Amino acid sequence: MLRKFLKPAIYCCIFIIPLTIVLFKPKLPNAIVVLDRASKPVNAVQDLVFEFKKLIYFHDTWDAYMRLRNQTDLLKAKVIRLQEMNMEAGRLGAISDYRRQQTFTTVVANVIGRDPSSWNASLILDKGSAHFVKVGMPVLSPLGVVGKVIEVGKTTSKAILLSDPNFSVAAVVSRTRENGLLTGTLQGICRLQYLTDNADVKVGDKVVTSKLSSTFPEGLFIGTIVDVQAAANSHTVECLVSPAVDLSILEEVVILKTGAQ
């Protein structure tokens, strides 16, 4: 009997209830307000459950965090290593190209030490007499003159930098062929001396090694004139020359085998 009236009752609800709402428009509670009020206790329960889960899984979370941090540190170290290898490859590539341009035999040396008392005055290199390195041989980089060898051991050697006051080389202004003697200074810059008082030199001129040099081949780039001034005790002109090579960051150099002693 119940089954007989169940289907008509369902159809009646489906049609009559919507029709009643449309025709009479009864006042119903705002759905948004109802949902908002109903969600508050639900959210509160969810927050409590979340905090409870954090307490339960604290150790697991901490272990996972430490694993991820260690992995991140390892990845950072690998990135730094790859960057170093990339820069080293760039430097060695430039040195290889530079060596092919030289008419003299050359050997590449790594910088393995510096004098702490005069950081920008000398270098310790990992090549010595076993590699046919001799005192007086020029030390270069693809950018220009670095210095020259002053001491030689069996497997190491010491090079004085051109910024050292004890370094000197005959040099010429490339544009006007004005000759002078270039020496180092305590300020890490070079001084080109003994130019005539009417020498045609100016800021920005390039300075290279002269054929008058007994140890350096001519035409090697030394640096750029940054100041021109009258000599203090003579009727000559002096120039301050900024080295082409940043001597403080050298890691590899090229030793030119010129047969110097």
PDB file of C-alpha atoms in Angstrom:
ATOM      1  CA  MET A   1       0.000   0.000   0.000  1.00  0.00           C
ATOM      2  CA  LEU A   2       2.812   2.354   0.944  1.00  0.00           C
ATOM      3  CA  ARG A   3       4.597   1.651  -2.288  1.00  0.00           C
ATOM      4  CA  LYS A   4       1.500   2.570  -4.194  1.00  0.00           C
ATOM      5  CA  PHE A   5       1.489   6.152  -2.850  1.00  0.00           C
ATOM      6  CA  LEU A   6       5.325   6.640  -2.617  1.00  0.00           C
ATOM      7  CA  LYS A   7       5.954   7.528  -6.242  1.00  0.00           C
ATOM      8  CA  PRO A   8       3.065  10.066  -6.466  1.00  0.00           C
ATOM      9  CA  ALA A   9       4.306  11.638  -3.212  1.00  0.00           C
ATOM     10  CA  ILE A  10       7.817  12.086  -4.637  1.00  0.00           C
ATOM     11  CA  TYR A  11       6.485  13.652  -7.818  1.00  0.00           C
ATOM     12  CA  CYS A  12       4.305  15.902  -5.749  1.00  0.00           C
ATOM     13  CA  CYS A  13       7.265  17.151  -3.726  1.00  0.00           C
ATOM     14  CA  ILE A  14       9.303  17.728  -6.837  1.00  0.00           C
ATOM     15  CA  PHE A  15       6.671  19.934  -8.457  1.00  0.00           C
ATOM     16  CA  ILE A  16       4.675  21.407  -5.579  1.00  0.00           C
ATOM     17  CA  ILE A  17       7.521  22.657  -3.370  1.00  0.00           C
ATOM     18  CA  PRO A  18       9.247  24.699  -6.120  1.00  0.00           C
ATOM     19  CA  LEU A  19       5.848  25.990  -7.294  1.00  0.00           C
ATOM     20  CA  THR A  20       4.971  27.096  -3.765  1.00  0.00           C
ATOM     21  CA  ILE A  21       8.323  28.949  -3.435  1.00  0.00           C
ATOM     22  CA  VAL A  22       7.787  30.722  -6.767  1.00  0.00           C
ATOM     23  CA  LEU A  23       4.140  31.717  -6.092  1.00  0.00           C
ATOM     24  CA  PHE A  24       4.262  32.677  -2.424  1.00  0.00           C
ATOM     25  CA  LYS A  25       7.958  33.598  -2.036  1.00  0.00           C
ATOM     26  CA  PRO A  26       8.247  32.616   1.619  1.00  0.00           C
ATOM     27  CA  LYS A  27      11.006  34.343   3.607  1.00  0.00           C
ATOM     28  CA  LEU A  28      13.906  31.942   3.920  1.00  0.00           C
ATOM     29  CA  PRO A  29      17.122  32.540   5.862  1.00  0.00           C
ATOM     30  CA  ASN A  30      20.001  34.055   3.831  1.00  0.00           C
ATOM     31  CA  ALA A  31      21.941  31.083   2.487  1.00  0.00           C
ATOM     32  CA  ILE A  32      25.292  32.878   2.814  1.00  0.00           C
ATOM     33  CA  VAL A  33      24.606  33.724   6.457  1.00  0.00           C
ATOM     34  CA  VAL A  34      23.593  30.150   7.158  1.00  0.00           C
ATOM     35  CA  LEU A  35      26.695  28.765   5.500  1.00  0.00           C
ATOM     36  CA  ASP A  36      28.920  31.273   7.272  1.00  0.00           C
ATOM     37  CA  ARG A  37      27.502  30.377  10.687  1.00  0.00           C
ATOM     38  CA  ALA A  38      27.707  26.693   9.944  1.00  0.00           C
ATOM     39  CA  SER A  39      31.311  26.930   8.782  1.00  0.00           C
ATOM     40  CA  LYS A  40      32.649  28.512  12.001  1.00  0.00           C
ATOM     41  CA  PRO A  41      32.429  25.424  14.188  1.00  0.00           C
ATOM     42  CA  VAL A  42      33.692  23.338  11.290  1.00  0.00           C
ATOM     43  CA  ASN A  43      36.708  25.622  10.858  1.00  0.00           C
ATOM     44  CA  ALA A  44      37.383  25.561  14.571  1.00  0.00           C
ATOM     45  CA  VAL A  45      37.405  21.784  14.573  1.00  0.00           C
ATOM     46  CA  GLN A  46      39.652  21.711  11.521  1.00  0.00           C
ATOM     47  CA  ASP A  47      42.130  24.076  13.208  1.00  0.00           C
ATOM     48  CA  LEU A  48      42.239  21.880  16.298  1.00  0.00           C
ATOM     49  CA  VAL A  49      42.772  18.781  14.174  1.00  0.00           C
ATOM     50  CA  PHE A  50      45.550  20.540  12.227  1.00  0.00           C
ATOM     51  CA  GLU A  51      47.373  21.605  15.398  1.00  0.00           C
ATOM     52  CA  PHE A  52      46.978  18.125  16.803  1.00  0.00           C
ATOM     53  CA  LYS A  53      48.458  16.640  13.629  1.00  0.00           C
ATOM     54  CA  LYS A  54      51.420  19.015  13.856  1.00  0.00           C
ATOM     55  CA  LEU A  55      52.137  17.769  17.368  1.00  0.00           C
ATOM     56  CA  ILE A  56      51.834  14.137  16.326  1.00  0.00           C
ATOM     57  CA  TYR A  57      53.991  14.473  13.197  1.00  0.00           C
ATOM     58  CA  PHE A  58      56.475  17.041  14.580  1.00  0.00           C
ATOM     59  CA  HIS A  59      59.491  14.732  14.510  1.00  0.00           C
ATOM     60  CA  ASP A  60      58.721  13.449  11.043  1.00  0.00           C
ATOM     61  CA  THR A  61      58.295  16.996   9.790  1.00  0.00           C
ATOM     62  CA  TRP A  62      61.549  18.102  11.398  1.00  0.00           C
ATOM     63  CA  ASP A  63      63.461  15.169   9.916  1.00  0.00           C
ATOM     64  CA  ALA A  64      62.035  15.921   6.490  1.00  0.00           C
ATOM     65  CA  TYR A  65      62.992  19.583   6.870  1.00  0.00           C
ATOM     66  CA  MET A  66      66.588  18.684   7.808  1.00  0.00           C
ATOM     67  CA  ARG A  67      66.857  16.312   4.857  1.00  0.00           C
ATOM     68  CA  LEU A  68      65.621  18.999   2.479  1.00  0.00           C
ATOM     69  CA  ARG A  69      67.969  21.591   3.972  1.00  0.00           C
ATOM     70  CA  ASN A  70      70.959  19.271   3.585  1.00  0.00           C
ATOM     71  CA  GLN A  71      69.960  18.550   0.015  1.00  0.00           C
ATOM     72  CA  THR A  72      69.656  22.292  -0.631  1.00  0.00           C
ATOM     73  CA  ASP A  73      73.128  22.922   0.821  1.00  0.00           C
ATOM     74  CA  LEU A  74      74.584  20.189  -1.378  1.00  0.00           C
ATOM     75  CA  LEU A  75      72.898  21.642  -4.463  1.00  0.00           C
ATOM     76  CA  LYS A  76      74.203  25.126  -3.626  1.00  0.00           C
ATOM     77  CA  ALA A  77      77.724  23.734  -3.266  1.00  0.00           C
ATOM     78  CA  LYS A  78      77.396  21.970  -6.623  1.00  0.00           C
ATOM     79  CA  VAL A  79      76.191  25.176  -8.287  1.00  0.00           C
ATOM     80  CA  ILE A  80      79.156  27.109  -6.879  1.00  0.00           C
ATOM     81  CA  ARG A  81      81.542  24.377  -8.034  1.00  0.00           C
ATOM     82  CA  LEU A  82      80.039  24.420 -11.534  1.00  0.00           C
ATOM     83  CA  GLN A  83      80.346  28.215 -11.659  1.00  0.00           C
ATOM     84  CA  GLU A  84      84.015  27.951 -10.613  1.00  0.00           C
ATOM     85  CA  MET A  85      84.656  25.300 -13.274  1.00  0.00           C
ATOM     86  CA  ASN A  86      82.960  27.457 -15.888  1.00  0.00           C
ATOM     87  CA  MET A  87      85.078  30.507 -14.994  1.00  0.00           C
ATOM     88  CA  GLU A  88      88.247  28.403 -14.928  1.00  0.00           C
ATOM     89  CA  ALA A  89      87.418  26.986 -18.352  1.00  0.00           C
ATOM     90  CA  GLY A  90      86.953  30.538 -19.639  1.00  0.00           C
ATOM     91  CA  ARG A  91      90.310  31.658 -18.247  1.00  0.00           C
ATOM     92  CA  LEU A  92      92.152  28.614 -19.595  1.00  0.00           C
ATOM     93  CA  GLY A  93      90.485  29.059 -22.970  1.00  0.00           C
ATOM     94  CA  ALA A  94      91.680  32.666 -23.151  1.00  0.00           C
ATOM     95  CA  ILE A  95      95.199  31.602 -22.124  1.00  0.00           C
ATOM     96  CA  SER A  96      95.202  28.842 -24.760  1.00  0.00           C
ATOM     97  CA  ASP A  97      94.226  31.347 -27.475  1.00  0.00           C
ATOM     98  CA  TYR A  98      96.881  33.777 -26.220  1.00  0.00           C
ATOM     99  CA  ARG A  99      99.631  31.125 -26.290  1.00  0.00           C
ATOM    100  CA  ARG A 100      98.849  30.279 -29.902  1.00  0.00           C
ATOM    101  CA  GLN A 101      99.499  33.920 -30.829  1.00  0.00           C
ATOM    102  CA  GLN A 102     103.008  33.944 -29.315  1.00  0.00           C
ATOM    103  CA  THR A 103     106.142  33.275 -31.346  1.00  0.00           C
ATOM    104  CA  PHE A 104     108.001  32.208 -28.173  1.00  0.00           C
ATOM    105  CA  THR A 105     107.556  28.945 -26.314  1.00  0.00           C
ATOM    106  CA  THR A 106     105.323  29.377 -23.285  1.00  0.00           C
ATOM    107  CA  VAL A 107     104.304  27.473 -20.173  1.00  0.00           C
ATOM    108  CA  VAL A 108     101.153  27.976 -18.101  1.00  0.00           C
ATOM    109  CA  ALA A 109     101.705  28.331 -14.349  1.00  0.00           C
ATOM    110  CA  ASN A 110      99.194  28.381 -11.513  1.00  0.00           C
ATOM    111  CA  VAL A 111      99.468  30.970  -8.764  1.00  0.00           C
ATOM    112  CA  ILE A 112      99.981  28.935  -5.580  1.00  0.00           C
ATOM    113  CA  GLY A 113     101.010  31.659  -3.143  1.00  0.00           C
ATOM    114  CA  ARG A 114     101.630  35.314  -2.372  1.00  0.00           C
ATOM    115  CA  ASP A 115     103.809  37.188   0.059  1.00  0.00           C
ATOM    116  CA  PRO A 116     101.474  38.288   2.914  1.00  0.00           C
ATOM    117  CA  SER A 117     103.643  41.350   3.606  1.00  0.00           C
ATOM    118  CA  SER A 118     103.377  42.534  -0.024  1.00  0.00           C
ATOM    119  CA  TRP A 119     100.285  40.903  -1.487  1.00  0.00           C
ATOM    120  CA  ASN A 120     100.420  42.787  -4.802  1.00  0.00           C
ATOM    121  CA  ALA A 121     104.195  42.662  -5.186  1.00  0.00           C
ATOM    122  CA  SER A 122     105.014  39.021  -5.972  1.00  0.00           C
ATOM    123  CA  LEU A 123     103.569  35.624  -6.858  1.00  0.00           C
ATOM    124  CA  ILE A 124     104.619  32.048  -6.140  1.00  0.00           C
ATOM    125  CA  LEU A 125     104.120  29.867  -9.231  1.00  0.00           C
ATOM    126  CA  ASP A 126     103.967  26.080  -9.571  1.00  0.00           C
ATOM    127  CA  LYS A 127     106.563  25.893 -12.368  1.00  0.00           C
ATOM    128  CA  GLY A 128     110.355  25.877 -11.898  1.00  0.00           C
ATOM    129  CA  SER A 129     113.636  24.708 -13.391  1.00  0.00           C
ATOM    130  CA  ALA A 130     112.138  21.270 -14.034  1.00  0.00           C
ATOM    131  CA  HIS A 131     109.876  23.064 -16.526  1.00  0.00           C
ATOM    132  CA  PHE A 132     112.816  25.072 -17.976  1.00  0.00           C
ATOM    133  CA  VAL A 133     111.786  28.273 -16.237  1.00  0.00           C
ATOM    134  CA  LYS A 134     114.655  30.766 -15.792  1.00  0.00           C
ATOM    135  CA  VAL A 135     115.227  34.020 -13.923  1.00  0.00           C
ATOM    136  CA  GLY A 136     114.222  37.057 -15.966  1.00  0.00           C
ATOM    137  CA  MET A 137     111.526  35.358 -18.043  1.00  0.00           C
ATOM    138  CA  PRO A 138     108.451  37.562 -18.621  1.00  0.00           C
ATOM    139  CA  VAL A 139     105.219  36.634 -16.851  1.00  0.00           C
ATOM    140  CA  LEU A 140     102.072  37.548 -18.775  1.00  0.00           C
ATOM    141  CA  SER A 141      98.321  37.138 -18.953  1.00  0.00           C
ATOM    142  CA  PRO A 142      96.045  37.437 -21.994  1.00  0.00           C
ATOM    143  CA  LEU A 143      95.359  41.024 -20.892  1.00  0.00           C
ATOM    144  CA  GLY A 144      98.971  42.153 -20.676  1.00  0.00           C
ATOM    145  CA  VAL A 145     102.232  42.178 -18.726  1.00  0.00           C
ATOM    146  CA  VAL A 146     102.178  40.763 -15.193  1.00  0.00           C
ATOM    147  CA  GLY A 147     105.845  40.841 -14.166  1.00  0.00           C
ATOM    148  CA  LYS A 148     108.979  38.691 -14.449  1.00  0.00           C
ATOM    149  CA  VAL A 149     110.592  35.706 -12.764  1.00  0.00           C
ATOM    150  CA  ILE A 150     113.177  36.610 -10.082  1.00  0.00           C
ATOM    151  CA  GLU A 151     113.732  33.296  -8.286  1.00  0.00           C
ATOM    152  CA  VAL A 152     113.597  29.712  -9.530  1.00  0.00           C
ATOM    153  CA  GLY A 153     113.384  26.426  -7.627  1.00  0.00           C
ATOM    154  CA  LYS A 154     113.030  22.951  -9.031  1.00  0.00           C
ATOM    155  CA  THR A 155     109.226  22.905  -9.143  1.00  0.00           C
ATOM    156  CA  THR A 156     108.300  26.470  -8.137  1.00  0.00           C
ATOM    157  CA  SER A 157     109.358  29.992  -8.942  1.00  0.00           C
ATOM    158  CA  LYS A 158     108.795  33.534  -7.698  1.00  0.00           C
ATOM    159  CA  ALA A 159     107.663  36.367  -9.941  1.00  0.00           C
ATOM    160  CA  ILE A 160     107.856  40.058  -9.139  1.00  0.00           C
ATOM    161  CA  LEU A 161     104.806  42.035 -10.280  1.00  0.00           C
ATOM    162  CA  LEU A 162     105.048  45.195 -12.354  1.00  0.00           C
ATOM    163  CA  SER A 163     103.427  47.156  -9.524  1.00  0.00           C
ATOM    164  CA  ASP A 164     106.449  46.456  -7.276  1.00  0.00           C
ATOM    165  CA  PRO A 165     108.926  49.374  -6.921  1.00  0.00           C
ATOM    166  CA  ASN A 166     111.775  46.978  -7.779  1.00  0.00           C
ATOM    167  CA  PHE A 167     110.264  46.146 -11.173  1.00  0.00           C
ATOM    168  CA  SER A 168     111.328  48.080 -14.260  1.00  0.00           C
ATOM    169  CA  VAL A 169     111.033  47.669 -18.026  1.00  0.00           C
ATOM    170  CA  ALA A 170     111.707  49.853 -21.070  1.00  0.00           C
ATOM    171  CA  ALA A 171     108.346  51.022 -22.407  1.00  0.00           C
ATOM    172  CA  VAL A 172     106.951  53.106 -25.233  1.00  0.00           C
ATOM    173  CA  VAL A 173     103.765  55.109 -25.745  1.00  0.00           C
ATOM    174  CA  SER A 174     102.032  53.253 -28.563  1.00  0.00           C
ATOM    175  CA  ARG A 175     100.512  56.322 -30.255  1.00  0.00           C
ATOM    176  CA  THR A 176     103.593  58.591 -30.398  1.00  0.00           C
ATOM    177  CA  ARG A 177     106.503  56.146 -29.824  1.00  0.00           C
ATOM    178  CA  GLU A 178     107.770  58.172 -26.854  1.00  0.00           C
ATOM    179  CA  ASN A 179     110.230  55.975 -24.913  1.00  0.00           C
ATOM    180  CA  GLY A 180     110.699  55.847 -21.159  1.00  0.00           C
ATOM    181  CA  LEU A 181     111.366  53.564 -18.214  1.00  0.00           C
ATOM    182  CA  LEU A 182     108.340  52.040 -16.470  1.00  0.00           C
ATOM    183  CA  THR A 183     108.619  51.159 -12.787  1.00  0.00           C
ATOM    184  CA  GLY A 184     106.221  50.059 -10.069  1.00  0.00           C
ATOM    185  CA  THR A 185     105.024  52.088  -7.084  1.00  0.00           C
ATOM    186  CA  LEU A 186     103.831  51.271  -3.606  1.00  0.00           C
ATOM    187  CA  GLN A 187     100.316  52.336  -4.650  1.00  0.00           C
ATOM    188  CA  GLY A 188      99.844  49.464  -7.117  1.00  0.00           C
ATOM    189  CA  ILE A 189     100.154  51.768 -10.135  1.00  0.00           C
ATOM    190  CA  CYS A 190     103.128  52.228 -12.485  1.00  0.00           C
ATOM    191  CA  ARG A 191     105.199  55.283 -13.338  1.00  0.00           C
ATOM    192  CA  LEU A 192     106.577  55.978 -16.820  1.00  0.00           C
ATOM    193  CA  GLN A 193     109.661  58.179 -16.361  1.00  0.00           C
ATOM    194  CA  TYR A 194     112.335  60.047 -18.354  1.00  0.00           C
ATOM    195  CA  LEU A 195     110.054  61.357 -21.080  1.00  0.00           C
ATOM    196  CA  THR A 196     111.158  64.684 -22.583  1.00  0.00           C
ATOM    197  CA  ASP A 197     109.372  67.796 -21.326  1.00  0.00           C
ATOM    198  CA  ASN A 198     107.704  68.268 -24.734  1.00  0.00           C
ATOM    199  CA  ALA A 199     106.677  64.617 -25.072  1.00  0.00           C
ATOM    200  CA  ASP A 200     103.380  64.104 -26.886  1.00  0.00           C
ATOM    201  CA  VAL A 201     101.520  62.018 -24.298  1.00  0.00           C
ATOM    202  CA  LYS A 202      98.031  62.272 -22.884  1.00  0.00           C
ATOM    203  CA  VAL A 203      95.580  60.466 -20.656  1.00  0.00           C
ATOM    204  CA  GLY A 204      94.205  57.383 -22.383  1.00  0.00           C
ATOM    205  CA  ASP A 205      97.377  56.576 -24.363  1.00  0.00           C
ATOM    206  CA  LYS A 206      98.390  52.894 -24.363  1.00  0.00           C
ATOM    207  CA  VAL A 207     101.818  51.864 -23.116  1.00  0.00           C
ATOM    208  CA  VAL A 208     103.617  48.743 -24.422  1.00  0.00           C
ATOM    209  CA  THR A 209     107.036  47.165 -23.950  1.00  0.00           C
ATOM    210  CA  SER A 210     109.846  48.712 -25.984  1.00  0.00           C
ATOM    211  CA  LYS A 211     112.365  46.968 -28.224  1.00  0.00           C
ATOM    212  CA  LEU A 212     114.987  48.508 -25.936  1.00  0.00           C
ATOM    213  CA  SER A 213     114.013  46.019 -23.222  1.00  0.00           C
ATOM    214  CA  SER A 214     116.599  43.292 -22.637  1.00  0.00           C
ATOM    215  CA  THR A 215     114.111  40.711 -21.305  1.00  0.00           C
ATOM    216  CA  PHE A 216     110.670  41.541 -22.725  1.00  0.00           C
ATOM    217  CA  PRO A 217     109.698  41.249 -26.394  1.00  0.00           C
ATOM    218  CA  GLU A 218     108.452  44.518 -27.843  1.00  0.00           C
ATOM    219  CA  GLY A 219     104.777  45.340 -28.190  1.00  0.00           C
ATOM    220  CA  LEU A 220     103.423  43.616 -25.061  1.00  0.00           C
ATOM    221  CA  PHE A 221     100.579  45.656 -23.572  1.00  0.00           C
ATOM    222  CA  ILE A 222     101.380  47.119 -20.151  1.00  0.00           C
ATOM    223  CA  GLY A 223      98.598  49.565 -19.364  1.00  0.00           C
ATOM    224  CA  THR A 224      96.939  52.924 -19.943  1.00  0.00           C
ATOM    225  CA  ILE A 225      98.125  56.415 -18.982  1.00  0.00           C
ATOM    226  CA  VAL A 226      95.828  57.882 -16.331  1.00  0.00           C
ATOM    227  CA  ASP A 227      97.800  61.041 -15.426  1.00  0.00           C
ATOM    228  CA  VAL A 228     100.548  63.226 -16.914  1.00  0.00           C
ATOM    229  CA  GLN A 229     102.709  65.398 -14.660  1.00  0.00           C
ATOM    230  CA  ALA A 230     106.031  67.223 -14.649  1.00  0.00           C
ATOM    231  CA  ALA A 231     108.908  65.437 -12.903  1.00  0.00           C
ATOM    232  CA  ALA A 232     109.818  66.990  -9.565  1.00  0.00           C
ATOM    233  CA  ASN A 233     113.592  67.325 -10.005  1.00  0.00           C
ATOM    234  CA  SER A 234     114.181  67.472 -13.761  1.00  0.00           C
ATOM    235  CA  HIS A 235     112.896  68.942 -17.017  1.00  0.00           C
ATOM    236  CA  THR A 236     111.049  65.783 -17.951  1.00  0.00           C
ATOM    237  CA  VAL A 237     107.502  64.460 -17.942  1.00  0.00           C
ATOM    238  CA  GLU A 238     106.211  61.505 -15.926  1.00  0.00           C
ATOM    239  CA  CYS A 239     103.075  59.516 -16.527  1.00  0.00           C
ATOM    240  CA  LEU A 240     101.058  57.340 -14.174  1.00  0.00           C
ATOM    241  CA  VAL A 241     100.071  54.091 -15.873  1.00  0.00           C
ATOM    242  CA  SER A 242      97.237  51.838 -14.725  1.00  0.00           C
ATOM    243  CA  PRO A 243      98.184  48.171 -15.349  1.00  0.00           C
ATOM    244  CA  ALA A 244      96.024  46.341 -17.865  1.00  0.00           C
ATOM    245  CA  VAL A 245      95.936  43.302 -15.577  1.00  0.00           C
ATOM    246  CA  ASP A 246      94.152  43.218 -12.219  1.00  0.00           C
ATOM    247  CA  LEU A 247      97.109  41.819 -10.284  1.00  0.00           C
ATOM    248  CA  SER A 248      95.065  41.022  -7.172  1.00  0.00           C
ATOM    249  CA  ILE A 249      92.918  38.304  -8.766  1.00  0.00           C
ATOM    250  CA  LEU A 250      95.437  36.355 -10.848  1.00  0.00           C
ATOM    251  CA  GLU A 251      95.051  32.570 -10.725  1.00  0.00           C
ATOM    252  CA  GLU A 252      96.935  31.456 -13.843  1.00  0.00           C
ATOM    253  CA  VAL A 253      99.737  33.150 -15.791  1.00  0.00           C
ATOM    254  CA  VAL A 254     101.832  32.494 -18.876  1.00  0.00           C
ATOM    255  CA  ILE A 255     105.631  32.370 -18.595  1.00  0.00           C
ATOM    256  CA  LEU A 256     107.378  33.397 -21.802  1.00  0.00           C
ATOM    257  CA  LYS A 257     110.498  31.323 -22.456  1.00  0.00           C
ATOM    258  CA  THR A 258     112.753  33.996 -23.948  1.00  0.00           C
ATOM    259  CA  GLY A 259     116.049  32.447 -22.806  1.00  0.00           C
ATOM    260  CA  ALA A 260     116.551  35.207 -20.192  1.00  0.00           C
ATOM    261  CA  GLN A 261     118.981  34.603 -17.367  1.00  0.00           C
TER     262      GLN A 261
END
